[in-house]
mmCIF file of C-alpha atoms and ligand atoms in Angstrom:
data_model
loop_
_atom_site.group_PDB
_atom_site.id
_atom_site.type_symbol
_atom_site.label_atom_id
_atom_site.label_comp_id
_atom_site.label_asym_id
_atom_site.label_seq_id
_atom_site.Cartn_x
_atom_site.Cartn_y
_atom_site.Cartn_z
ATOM 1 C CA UNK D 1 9.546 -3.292 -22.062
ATOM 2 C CA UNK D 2 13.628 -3.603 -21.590
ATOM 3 C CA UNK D 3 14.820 -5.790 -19.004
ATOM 4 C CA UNK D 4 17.489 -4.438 -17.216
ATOM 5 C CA UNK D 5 18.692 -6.065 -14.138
ATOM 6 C CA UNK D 6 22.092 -7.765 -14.362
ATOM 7 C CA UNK D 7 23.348 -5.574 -16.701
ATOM 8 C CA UNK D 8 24.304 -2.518 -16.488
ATOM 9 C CA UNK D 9 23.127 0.013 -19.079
ATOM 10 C CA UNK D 10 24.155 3.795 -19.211
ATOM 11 C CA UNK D 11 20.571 5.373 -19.142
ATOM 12 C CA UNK D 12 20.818 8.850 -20.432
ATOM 13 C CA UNK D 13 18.340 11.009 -18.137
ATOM 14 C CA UNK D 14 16.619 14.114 -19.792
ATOM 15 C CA UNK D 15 16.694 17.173 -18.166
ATOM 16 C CA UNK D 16 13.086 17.666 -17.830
ATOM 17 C CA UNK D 17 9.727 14.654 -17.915
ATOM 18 C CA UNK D 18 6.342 14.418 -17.667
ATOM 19 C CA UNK D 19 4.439 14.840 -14.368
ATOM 20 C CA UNK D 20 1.062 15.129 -13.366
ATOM 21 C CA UNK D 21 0.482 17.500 -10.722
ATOM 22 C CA UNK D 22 -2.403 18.372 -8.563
ATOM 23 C CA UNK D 23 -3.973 21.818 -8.781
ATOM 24 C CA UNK D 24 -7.009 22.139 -6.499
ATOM 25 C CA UNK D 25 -9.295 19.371 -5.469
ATOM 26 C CA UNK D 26 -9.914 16.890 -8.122
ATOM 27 C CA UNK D 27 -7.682 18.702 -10.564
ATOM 28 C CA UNK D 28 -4.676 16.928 -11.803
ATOM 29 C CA UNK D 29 -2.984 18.093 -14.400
ATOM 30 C CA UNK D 30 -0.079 16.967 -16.612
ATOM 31 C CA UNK D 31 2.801 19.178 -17.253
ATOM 32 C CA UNK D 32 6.743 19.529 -17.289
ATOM 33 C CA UNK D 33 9.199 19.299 -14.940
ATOM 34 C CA UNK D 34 12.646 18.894 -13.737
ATOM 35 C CA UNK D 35 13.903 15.373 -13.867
ATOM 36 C CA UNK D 36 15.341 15.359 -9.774
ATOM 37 C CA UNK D 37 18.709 14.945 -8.227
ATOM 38 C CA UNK D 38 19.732 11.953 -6.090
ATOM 39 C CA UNK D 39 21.568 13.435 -3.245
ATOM 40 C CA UNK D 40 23.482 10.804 -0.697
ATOM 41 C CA UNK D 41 21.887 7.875 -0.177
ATOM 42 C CA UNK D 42 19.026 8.221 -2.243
ATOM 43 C CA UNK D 43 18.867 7.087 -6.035
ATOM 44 C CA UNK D 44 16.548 8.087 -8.971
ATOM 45 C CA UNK D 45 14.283 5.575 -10.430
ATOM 46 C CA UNK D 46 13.127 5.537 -14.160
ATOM 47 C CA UNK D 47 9.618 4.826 -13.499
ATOM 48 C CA UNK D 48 7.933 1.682 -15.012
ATOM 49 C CA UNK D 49 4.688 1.012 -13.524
ATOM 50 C CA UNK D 50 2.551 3.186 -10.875
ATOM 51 C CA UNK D 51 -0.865 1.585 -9.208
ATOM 52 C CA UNK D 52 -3.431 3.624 -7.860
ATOM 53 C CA UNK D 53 -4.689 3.240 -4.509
ATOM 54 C CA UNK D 54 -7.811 4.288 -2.680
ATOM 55 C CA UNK D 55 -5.484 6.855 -0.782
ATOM 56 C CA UNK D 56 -4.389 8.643 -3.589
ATOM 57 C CA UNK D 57 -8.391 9.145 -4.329
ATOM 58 C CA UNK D 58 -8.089 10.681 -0.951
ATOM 59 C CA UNK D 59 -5.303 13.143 -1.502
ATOM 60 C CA UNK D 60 -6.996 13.849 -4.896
ATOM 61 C CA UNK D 61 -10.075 15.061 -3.347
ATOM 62 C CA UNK D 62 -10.135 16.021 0.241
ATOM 63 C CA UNK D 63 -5.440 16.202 0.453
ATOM 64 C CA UNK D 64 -4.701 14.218 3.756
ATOM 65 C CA UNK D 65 -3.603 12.410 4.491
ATOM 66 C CA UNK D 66 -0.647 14.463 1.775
ATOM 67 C CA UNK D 67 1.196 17.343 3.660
ATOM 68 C CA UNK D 68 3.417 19.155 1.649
ATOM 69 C CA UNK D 69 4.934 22.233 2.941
ATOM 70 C CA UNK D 70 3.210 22.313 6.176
ATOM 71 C CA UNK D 71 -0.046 22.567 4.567
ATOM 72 C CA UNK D 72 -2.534 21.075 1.911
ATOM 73 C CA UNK D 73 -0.952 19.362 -0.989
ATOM 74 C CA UNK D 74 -3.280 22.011 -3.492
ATOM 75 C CA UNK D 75 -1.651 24.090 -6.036
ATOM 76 C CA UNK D 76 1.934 23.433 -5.128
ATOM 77 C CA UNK D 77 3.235 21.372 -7.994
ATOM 78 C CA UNK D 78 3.057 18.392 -6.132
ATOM 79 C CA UNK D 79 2.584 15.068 -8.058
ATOM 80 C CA UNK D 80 0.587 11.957 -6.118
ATOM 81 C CA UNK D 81 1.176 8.271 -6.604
ATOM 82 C CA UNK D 82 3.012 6.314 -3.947
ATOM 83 C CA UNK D 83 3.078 2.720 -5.198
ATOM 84 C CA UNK D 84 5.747 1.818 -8.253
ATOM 85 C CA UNK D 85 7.926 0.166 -9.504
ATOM 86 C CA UNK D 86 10.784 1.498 -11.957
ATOM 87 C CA UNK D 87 14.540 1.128 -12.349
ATOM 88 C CA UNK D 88 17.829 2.575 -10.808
ATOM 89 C CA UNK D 89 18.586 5.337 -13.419
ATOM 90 C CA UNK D 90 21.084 6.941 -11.371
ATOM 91 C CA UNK D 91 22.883 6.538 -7.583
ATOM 92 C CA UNK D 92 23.699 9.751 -5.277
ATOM 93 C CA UNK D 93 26.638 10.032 -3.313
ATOM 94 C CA UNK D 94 27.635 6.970 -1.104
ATOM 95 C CA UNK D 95 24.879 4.583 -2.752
ATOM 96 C CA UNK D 96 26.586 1.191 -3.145
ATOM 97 C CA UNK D 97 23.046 -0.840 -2.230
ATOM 98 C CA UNK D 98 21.609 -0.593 -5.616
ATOM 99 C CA UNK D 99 23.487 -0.080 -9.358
ATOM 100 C CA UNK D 100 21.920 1.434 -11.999
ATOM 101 C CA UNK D 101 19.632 -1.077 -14.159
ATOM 102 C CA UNK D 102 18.483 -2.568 -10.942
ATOM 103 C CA UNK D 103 14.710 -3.156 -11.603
ATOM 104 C CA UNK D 104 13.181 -2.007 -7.685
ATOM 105 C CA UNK D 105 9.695 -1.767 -6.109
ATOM 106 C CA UNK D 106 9.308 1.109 -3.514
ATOM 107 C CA UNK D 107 8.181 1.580 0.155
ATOM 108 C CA UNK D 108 6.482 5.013 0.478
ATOM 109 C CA UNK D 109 8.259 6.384 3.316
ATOM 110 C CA UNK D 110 11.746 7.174 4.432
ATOM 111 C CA UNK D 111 10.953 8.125 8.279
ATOM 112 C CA UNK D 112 13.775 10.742 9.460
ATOM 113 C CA UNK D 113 15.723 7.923 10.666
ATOM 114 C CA UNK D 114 16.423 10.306 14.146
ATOM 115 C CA UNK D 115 12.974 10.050 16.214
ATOM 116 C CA UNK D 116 12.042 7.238 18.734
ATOM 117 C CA UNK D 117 9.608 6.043 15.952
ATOM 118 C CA UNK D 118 12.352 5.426 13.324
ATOM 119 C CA UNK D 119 14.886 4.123 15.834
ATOM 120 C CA UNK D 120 12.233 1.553 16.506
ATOM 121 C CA UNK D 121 11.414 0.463 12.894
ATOM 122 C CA UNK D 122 8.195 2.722 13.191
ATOM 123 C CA UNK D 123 9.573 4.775 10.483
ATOM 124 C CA UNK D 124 5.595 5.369 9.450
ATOM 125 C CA UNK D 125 4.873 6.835 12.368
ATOM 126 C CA UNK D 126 7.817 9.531 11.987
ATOM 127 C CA UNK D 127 7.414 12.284 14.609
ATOM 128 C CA UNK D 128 9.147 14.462 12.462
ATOM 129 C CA UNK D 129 6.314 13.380 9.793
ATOM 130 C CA UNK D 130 5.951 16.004 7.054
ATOM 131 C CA UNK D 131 9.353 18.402 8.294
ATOM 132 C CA UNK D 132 10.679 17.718 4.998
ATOM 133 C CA UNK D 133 11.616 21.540 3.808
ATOM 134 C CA UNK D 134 13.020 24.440 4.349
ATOM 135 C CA UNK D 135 14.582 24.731 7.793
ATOM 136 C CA UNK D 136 12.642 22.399 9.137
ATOM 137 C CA UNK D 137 14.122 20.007 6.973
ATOM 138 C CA UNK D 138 14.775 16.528 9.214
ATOM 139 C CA UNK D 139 14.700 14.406 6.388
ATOM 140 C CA UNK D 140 11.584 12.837 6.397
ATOM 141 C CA UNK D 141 9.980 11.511 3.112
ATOM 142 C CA UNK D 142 6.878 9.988 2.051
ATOM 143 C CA UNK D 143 6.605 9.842 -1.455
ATOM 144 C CA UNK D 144 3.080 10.795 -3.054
ATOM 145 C CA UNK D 145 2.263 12.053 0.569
ATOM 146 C CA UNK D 146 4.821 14.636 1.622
ATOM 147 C CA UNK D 147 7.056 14.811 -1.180
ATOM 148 C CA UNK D 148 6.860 14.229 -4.540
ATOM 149 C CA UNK D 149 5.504 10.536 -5.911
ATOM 150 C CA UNK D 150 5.394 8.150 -8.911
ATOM 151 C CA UNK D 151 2.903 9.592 -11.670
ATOM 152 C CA UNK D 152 5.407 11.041 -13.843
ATOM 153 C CA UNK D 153 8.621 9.692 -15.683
ATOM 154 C CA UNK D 154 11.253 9.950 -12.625
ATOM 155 C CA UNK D 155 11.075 10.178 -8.978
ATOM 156 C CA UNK D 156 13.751 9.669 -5.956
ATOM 157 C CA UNK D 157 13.882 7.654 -3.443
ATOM 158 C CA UNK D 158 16.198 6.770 -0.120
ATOM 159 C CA UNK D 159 17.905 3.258 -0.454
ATOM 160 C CA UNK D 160 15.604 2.175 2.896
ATOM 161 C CA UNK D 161 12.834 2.520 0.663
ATOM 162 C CA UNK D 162 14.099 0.188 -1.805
ATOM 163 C CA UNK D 163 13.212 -3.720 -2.968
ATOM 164 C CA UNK D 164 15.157 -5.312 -5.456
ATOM 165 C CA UNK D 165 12.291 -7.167 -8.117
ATOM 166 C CA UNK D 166 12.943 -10.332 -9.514
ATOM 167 C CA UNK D 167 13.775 -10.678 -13.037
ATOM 168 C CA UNK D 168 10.604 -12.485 -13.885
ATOM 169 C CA UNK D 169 8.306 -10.773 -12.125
ATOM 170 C CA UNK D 170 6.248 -8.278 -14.250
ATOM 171 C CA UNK D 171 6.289 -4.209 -13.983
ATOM 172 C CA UNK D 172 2.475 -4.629 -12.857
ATOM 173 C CA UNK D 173 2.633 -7.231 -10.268
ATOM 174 C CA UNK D 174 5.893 -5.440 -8.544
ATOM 175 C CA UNK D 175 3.608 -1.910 -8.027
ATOM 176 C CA UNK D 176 1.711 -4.500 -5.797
ATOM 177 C CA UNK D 177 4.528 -5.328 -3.847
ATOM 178 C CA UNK D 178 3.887 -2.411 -1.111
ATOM 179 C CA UNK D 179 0.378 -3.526 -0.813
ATOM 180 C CA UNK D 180 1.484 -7.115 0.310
ATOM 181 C CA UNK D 181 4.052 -4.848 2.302
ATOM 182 C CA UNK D 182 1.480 -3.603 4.151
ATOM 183 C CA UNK D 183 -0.590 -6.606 4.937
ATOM 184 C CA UNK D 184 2.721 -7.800 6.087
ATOM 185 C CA UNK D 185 2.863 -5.129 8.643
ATOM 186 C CA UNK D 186 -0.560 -5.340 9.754
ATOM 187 C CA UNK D 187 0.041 -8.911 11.025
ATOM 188 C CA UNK D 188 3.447 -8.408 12.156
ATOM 189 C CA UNK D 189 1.727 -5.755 14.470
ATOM 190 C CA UNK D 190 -0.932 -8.441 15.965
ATOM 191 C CA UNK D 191 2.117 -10.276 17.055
ATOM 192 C CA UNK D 192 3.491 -11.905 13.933
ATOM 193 C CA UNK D 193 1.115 -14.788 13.053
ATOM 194 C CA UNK D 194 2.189 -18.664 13.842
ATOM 195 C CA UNK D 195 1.161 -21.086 11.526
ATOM 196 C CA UNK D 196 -1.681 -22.964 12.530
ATOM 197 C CA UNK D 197 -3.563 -19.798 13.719
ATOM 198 C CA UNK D 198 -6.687 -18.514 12.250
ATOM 199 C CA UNK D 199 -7.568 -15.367 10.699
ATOM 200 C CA UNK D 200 -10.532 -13.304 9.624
ATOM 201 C CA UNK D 201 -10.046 -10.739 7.048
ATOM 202 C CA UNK D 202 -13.105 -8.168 6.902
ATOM 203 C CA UNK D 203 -13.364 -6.459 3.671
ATOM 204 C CA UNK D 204 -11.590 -7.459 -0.132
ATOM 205 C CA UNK D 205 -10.007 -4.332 -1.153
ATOM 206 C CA UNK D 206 -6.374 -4.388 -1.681
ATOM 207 C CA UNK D 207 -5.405 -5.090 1.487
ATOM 208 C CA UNK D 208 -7.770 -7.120 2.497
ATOM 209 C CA UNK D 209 -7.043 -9.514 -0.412
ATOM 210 C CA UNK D 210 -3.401 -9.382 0.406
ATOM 211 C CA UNK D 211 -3.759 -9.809 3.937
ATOM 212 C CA UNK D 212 -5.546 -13.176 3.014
ATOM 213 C CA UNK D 213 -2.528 -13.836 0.843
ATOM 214 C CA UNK D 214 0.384 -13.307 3.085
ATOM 215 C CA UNK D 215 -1.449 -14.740 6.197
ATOM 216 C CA UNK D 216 -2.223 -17.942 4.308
ATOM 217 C CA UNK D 217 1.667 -17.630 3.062
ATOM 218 C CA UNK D 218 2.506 -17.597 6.529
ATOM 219 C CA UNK D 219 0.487 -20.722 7.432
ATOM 220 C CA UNK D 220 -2.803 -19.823 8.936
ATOM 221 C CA UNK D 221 -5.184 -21.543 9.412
ATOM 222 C CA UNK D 222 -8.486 -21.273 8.635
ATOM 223 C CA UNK D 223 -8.169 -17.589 6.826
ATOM 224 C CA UNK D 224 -11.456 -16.534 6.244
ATOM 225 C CA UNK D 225 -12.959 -13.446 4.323
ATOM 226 C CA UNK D 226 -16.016 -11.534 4.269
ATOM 227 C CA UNK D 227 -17.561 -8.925 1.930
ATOM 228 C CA UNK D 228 -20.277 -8.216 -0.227
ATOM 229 C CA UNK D 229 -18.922 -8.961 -4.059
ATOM 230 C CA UNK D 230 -18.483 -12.339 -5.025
ATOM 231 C CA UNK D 231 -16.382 -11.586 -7.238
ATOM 232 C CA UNK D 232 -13.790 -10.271 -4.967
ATOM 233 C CA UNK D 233 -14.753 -12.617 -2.418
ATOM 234 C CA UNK D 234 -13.595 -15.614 -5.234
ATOM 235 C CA UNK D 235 -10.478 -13.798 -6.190
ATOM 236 C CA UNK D 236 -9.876 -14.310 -2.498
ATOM 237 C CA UNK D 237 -10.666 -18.138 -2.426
ATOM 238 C CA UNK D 238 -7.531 -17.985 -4.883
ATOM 239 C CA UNK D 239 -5.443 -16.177 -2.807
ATOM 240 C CA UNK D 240 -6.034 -18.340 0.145
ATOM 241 C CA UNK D 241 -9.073 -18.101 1.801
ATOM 242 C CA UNK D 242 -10.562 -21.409 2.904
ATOM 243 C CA UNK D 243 -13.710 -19.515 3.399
ATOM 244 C CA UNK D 244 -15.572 -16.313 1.577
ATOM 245 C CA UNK D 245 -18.285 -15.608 3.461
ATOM 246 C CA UNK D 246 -21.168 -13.056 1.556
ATOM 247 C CA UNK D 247 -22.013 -10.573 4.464
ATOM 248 C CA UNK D 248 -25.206 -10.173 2.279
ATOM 249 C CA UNK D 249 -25.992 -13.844 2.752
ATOM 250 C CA UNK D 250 -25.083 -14.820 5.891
ATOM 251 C CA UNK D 251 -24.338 -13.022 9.016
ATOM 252 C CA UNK D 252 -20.600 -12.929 9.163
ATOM 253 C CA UNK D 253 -20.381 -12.972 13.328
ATOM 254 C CA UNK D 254 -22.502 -16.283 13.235
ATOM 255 C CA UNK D 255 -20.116 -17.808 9.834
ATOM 256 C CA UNK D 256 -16.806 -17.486 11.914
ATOM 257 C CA UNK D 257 -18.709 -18.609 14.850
ATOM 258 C CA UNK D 258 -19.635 -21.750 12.705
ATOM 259 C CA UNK D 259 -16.498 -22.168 11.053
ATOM 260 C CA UNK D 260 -13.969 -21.988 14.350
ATOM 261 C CA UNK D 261 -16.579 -24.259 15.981
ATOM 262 C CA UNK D 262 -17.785 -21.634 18.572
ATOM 263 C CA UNK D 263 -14.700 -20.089 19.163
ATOM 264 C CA UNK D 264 -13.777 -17.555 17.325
ATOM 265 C CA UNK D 265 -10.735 -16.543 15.402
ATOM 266 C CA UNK D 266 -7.294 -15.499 16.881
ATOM 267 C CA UNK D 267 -7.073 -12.519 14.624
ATOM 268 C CA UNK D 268 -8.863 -10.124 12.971
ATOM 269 C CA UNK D 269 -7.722 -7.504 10.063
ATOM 270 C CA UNK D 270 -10.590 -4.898 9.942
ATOM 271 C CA UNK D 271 -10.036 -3.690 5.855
ATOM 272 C CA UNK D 272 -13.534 -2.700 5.210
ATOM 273 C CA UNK D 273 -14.166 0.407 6.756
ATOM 274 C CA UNK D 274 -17.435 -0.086 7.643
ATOM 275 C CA UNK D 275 -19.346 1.640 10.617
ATOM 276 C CA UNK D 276 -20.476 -1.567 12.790
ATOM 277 C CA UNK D 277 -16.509 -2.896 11.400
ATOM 278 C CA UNK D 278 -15.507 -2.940 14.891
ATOM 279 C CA UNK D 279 -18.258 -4.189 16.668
ATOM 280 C CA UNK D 280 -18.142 -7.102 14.784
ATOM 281 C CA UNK D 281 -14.705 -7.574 15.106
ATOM 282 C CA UNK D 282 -15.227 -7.951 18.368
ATOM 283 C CA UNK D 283 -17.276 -10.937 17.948
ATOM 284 C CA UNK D 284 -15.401 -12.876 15.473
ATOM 285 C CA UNK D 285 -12.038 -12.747 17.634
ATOM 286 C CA UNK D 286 -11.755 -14.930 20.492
ATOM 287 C CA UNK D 287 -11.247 -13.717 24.272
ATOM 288 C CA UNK D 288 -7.534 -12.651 24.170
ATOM 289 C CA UNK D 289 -7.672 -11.946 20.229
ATOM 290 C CA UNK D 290 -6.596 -9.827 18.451
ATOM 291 C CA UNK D 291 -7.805 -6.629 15.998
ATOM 292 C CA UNK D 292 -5.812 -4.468 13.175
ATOM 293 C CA UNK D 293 -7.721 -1.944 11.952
ATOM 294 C CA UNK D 294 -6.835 -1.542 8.423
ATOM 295 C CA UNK D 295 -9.430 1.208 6.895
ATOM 296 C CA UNK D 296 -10.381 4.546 7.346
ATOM 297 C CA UNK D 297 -13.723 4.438 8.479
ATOM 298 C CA UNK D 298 -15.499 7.674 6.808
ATOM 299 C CA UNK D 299 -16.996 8.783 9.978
ATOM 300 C CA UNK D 300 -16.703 8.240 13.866
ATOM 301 C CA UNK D 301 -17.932 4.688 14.735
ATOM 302 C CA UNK D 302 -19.866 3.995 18.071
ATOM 303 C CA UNK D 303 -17.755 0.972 19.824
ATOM 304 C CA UNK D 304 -18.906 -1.439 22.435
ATOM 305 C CA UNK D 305 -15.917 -0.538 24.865
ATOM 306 C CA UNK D 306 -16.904 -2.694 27.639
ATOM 307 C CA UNK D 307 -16.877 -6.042 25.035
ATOM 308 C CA UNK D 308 -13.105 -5.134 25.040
ATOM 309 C CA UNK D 309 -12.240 -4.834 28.247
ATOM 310 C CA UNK D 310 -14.586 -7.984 29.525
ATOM 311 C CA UNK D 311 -12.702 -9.989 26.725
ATOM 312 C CA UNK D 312 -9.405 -8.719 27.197
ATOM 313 C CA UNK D 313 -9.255 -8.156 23.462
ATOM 314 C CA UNK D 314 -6.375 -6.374 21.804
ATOM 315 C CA UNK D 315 -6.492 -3.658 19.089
ATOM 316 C CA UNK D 316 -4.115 -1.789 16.936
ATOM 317 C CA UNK D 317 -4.195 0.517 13.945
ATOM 318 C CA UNK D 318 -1.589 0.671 11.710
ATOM 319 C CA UNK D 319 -0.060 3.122 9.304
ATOM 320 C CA UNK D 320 1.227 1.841 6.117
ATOM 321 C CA UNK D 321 4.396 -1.065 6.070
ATOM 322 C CA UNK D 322 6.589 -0.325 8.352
ATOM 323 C CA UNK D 323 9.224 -2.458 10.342
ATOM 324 C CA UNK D 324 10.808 -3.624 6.370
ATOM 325 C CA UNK D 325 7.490 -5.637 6.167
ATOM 326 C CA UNK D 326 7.810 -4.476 2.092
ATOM 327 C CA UNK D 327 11.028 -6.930 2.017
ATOM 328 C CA UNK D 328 9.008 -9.752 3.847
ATOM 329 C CA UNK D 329 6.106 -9.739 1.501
ATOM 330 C CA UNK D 330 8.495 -9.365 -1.632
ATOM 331 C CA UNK D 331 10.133 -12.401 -0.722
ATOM 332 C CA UNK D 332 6.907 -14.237 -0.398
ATOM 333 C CA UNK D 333 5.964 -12.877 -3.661
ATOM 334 C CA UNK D 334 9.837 -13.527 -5.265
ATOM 335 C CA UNK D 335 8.773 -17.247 -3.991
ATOM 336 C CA UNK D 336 5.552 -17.668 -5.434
ATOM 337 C CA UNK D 337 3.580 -18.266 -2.630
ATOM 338 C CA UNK D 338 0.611 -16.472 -3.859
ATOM 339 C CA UNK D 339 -0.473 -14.621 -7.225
ATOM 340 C CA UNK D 340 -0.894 -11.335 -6.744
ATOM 341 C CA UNK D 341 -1.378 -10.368 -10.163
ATOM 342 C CA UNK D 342 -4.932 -11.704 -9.717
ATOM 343 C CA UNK D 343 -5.612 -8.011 -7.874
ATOM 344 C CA UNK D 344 -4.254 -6.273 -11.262
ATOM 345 C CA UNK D 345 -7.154 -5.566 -13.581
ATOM 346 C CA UNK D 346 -6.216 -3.093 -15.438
ATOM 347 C CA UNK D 347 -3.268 -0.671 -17.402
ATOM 348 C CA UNK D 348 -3.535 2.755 -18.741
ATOM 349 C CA UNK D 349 -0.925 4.575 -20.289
ATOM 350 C CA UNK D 350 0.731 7.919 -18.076
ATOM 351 C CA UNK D 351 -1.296 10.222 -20.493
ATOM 352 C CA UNK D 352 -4.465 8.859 -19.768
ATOM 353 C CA UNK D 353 -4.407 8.969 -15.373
ATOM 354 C CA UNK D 354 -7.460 10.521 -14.939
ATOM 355 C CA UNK D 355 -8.925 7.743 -16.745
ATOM 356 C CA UNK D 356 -7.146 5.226 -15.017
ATOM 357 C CA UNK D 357 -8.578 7.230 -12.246
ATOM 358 C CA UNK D 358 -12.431 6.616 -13.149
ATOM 359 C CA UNK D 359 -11.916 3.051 -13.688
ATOM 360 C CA UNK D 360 -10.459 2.275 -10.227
ATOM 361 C CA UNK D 361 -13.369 4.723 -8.152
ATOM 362 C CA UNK D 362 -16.138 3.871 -10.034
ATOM 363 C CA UNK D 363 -14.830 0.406 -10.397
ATOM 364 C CA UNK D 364 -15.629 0.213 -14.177
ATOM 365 C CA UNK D 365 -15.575 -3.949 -14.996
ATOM 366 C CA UNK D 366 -14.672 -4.925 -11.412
ATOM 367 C CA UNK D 367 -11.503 -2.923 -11.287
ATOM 368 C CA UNK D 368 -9.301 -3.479 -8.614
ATOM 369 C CA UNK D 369 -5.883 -2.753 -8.851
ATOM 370 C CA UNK D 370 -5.398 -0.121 -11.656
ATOM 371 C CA UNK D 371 -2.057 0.343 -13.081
ATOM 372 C CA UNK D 372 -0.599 3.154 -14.886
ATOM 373 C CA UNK D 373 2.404 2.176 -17.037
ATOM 374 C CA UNK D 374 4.895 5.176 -17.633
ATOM 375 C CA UNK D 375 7.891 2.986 -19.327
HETATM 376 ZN ZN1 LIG L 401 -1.477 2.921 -1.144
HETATM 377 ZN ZN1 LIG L 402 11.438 9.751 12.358
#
């Protein structure tokens, strides 16, 4: 791979690249396509590294949470992938923020930058979400979700959703960049953790593991984790965790019980998904805590309302990394305050996607974070 940054370098852009695009459910297929035009404020990046994420399995097969055109993302050209990393091939009009060769990790969404939402850093929560065409146009982007995202050779993005990447950080570990980012936001919702607070994270996906990270980068104190694969669960003990607790071992309620000596944890980031998620949640946090739900549970969960109320217990749900979290958690990462490249298991070339694919949903030899390198 080139290294670009800090020097400028005239890279000639072909007319047309290579693009997978999704055709019905399950159906991607890779084809041709016009390289895209910057327009003002938004620059094209030459596309390095793309991971995939459990959301992109989602657009794959059922299309949300993707909207394009006011309707299902099937059979409309449009091409999925939402976390890379790539370089500044060319700038549109007014773009002095970035210069080409600039090596940058993305945020996935560009809110309109007109609703309440976007005024208030909330620019995930767009209320002009999806009017992206047409005369509805107001702007809005989400790469990989309403417009069109990183598994092909180009892609462009709005300077907001920009971070500059370190020279020595790696193609792979900067796709990872927007998962940290969202971690980031998920505590920055709870309040914005203080050092010297504790923290249980529930469930060692990709978020999960980086909300571990960052909250331990931020100084709290004890972060525990729970799950059911020790593996994962000792990937976390690297990250940070002072304590992996095997939900198949030990009940996790009664491990943070034990571990906070009776009294529960000040936060909780749900990541797992799982029905009775909440419920327990509930019981780890202390009165006055705090809950982020993280994870899409698959089906309506039955909640113990009145535990809430009684315990004057907080919840949120957040949507992505909002608020410039992205920036927050690439600094950590710029710093070296935790390894992320632990969560990257494996690279497939852009050819081979749907393999790349397999491996990360059937989670072929412990696959976590799956990367598909395009340059
Ligand atoms: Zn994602
Ligand atoms: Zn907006």
């Amino acid at each position: 791979m080139m290294k670009l940054s800090g020097q400028k370098k005239d890279l000639s852009i072909p007319k047309t690249m290579k693009a997978w695009v999704l055709d019905g459910p399950e159906q991607l297929r890779l084809t041709e396509k016009p390289v895209p035009e910057p327009g003002p404020a938004e620059v094209l990046v030459r596309i390095g590294a793309v991971a995939i994420c459990g959301t992109d399995v989602e657009i794959i097969t059922k299309g949300l949470p993707a909207w394009i055109q006011g309707g299902p993302p099937f059979n409309k050209n449009f091409t999925p992938g939402h976390e890379y990393m790539g370089t500044v091939a060319k700038v549109g009009a007014g773009v002095d923020e970035y210069e080409i060769g600039d090596r940058v990790a993305v945020e996935i969404h560009a809110g309109c930058g007109r609703c309440e939402r976007c005024r208030m850093g909330m620019y995930t929560s767009c209320l002009n979400y999806g009017l992206n065409y047409g005369d509805q146009d107001k702007g809005h982007r989400a790469n990989g979700f309403t417009t069109d995202g990183g598994f092909a050779e180009y892609a462009v993005n709005h300077v907001n959703t920009l971070v500059h990447v370190p020279e020595e950080m790696s193609d792979e570990e900067a796709t990872l960049i927007v998962t940290a980012g969202t971690a980031m936001y998920g505590l920055d919702v709870l309040g914005g953790l203080i050092a010297g607070e504790s923290l249980a994270v529930t469930g060692p996906g990709p978020i999960g593991l980086m909300s571990v990270a960052v909250g331990k980068a931020l100084g709290a104190q004890p972060v525990i984790l729970t799950g059911t694969r020790d593996t994962r669960l000792k990937i976390g003990i690297r990250l940070g965790a002072d304590h992996v607790i095997n939900i198949q071992k030990e009940d996790p309620v009664e491990a943070v019980k034990r571990i906070t000596g009776g009294k529960g944890v000040h936060y909780v980031m749900e990541c797992s998904g799982a029905p009775n998620a909440m419920n327990e949640a509930m019981d780890m946090v202390n009165r006055g805590g705090r809950i982020c739900l993280a994870a899409f549970p698959g089906e309506p969960a039955l909640v113990d309302l009145a535990k809430l109320v009684r315990n004057n217990i907080y919840v949120y749900g957040i949507r992505g990394e909002g608020r410039s979290a992205t920036h927050r958690a690439a600094a950590l990462m710029a710093q070296k305050r935790f390894d992320a490249k632990l969560m990257h298991t494996h690279t497939f070339p852009l050819e081979e996607v749907p393999k790349a694919f397999r491996y990360f949903r059937e989670r072929i030899e412990d696959a976590i974070k799956v990367v598909v390198k395009v340059h």
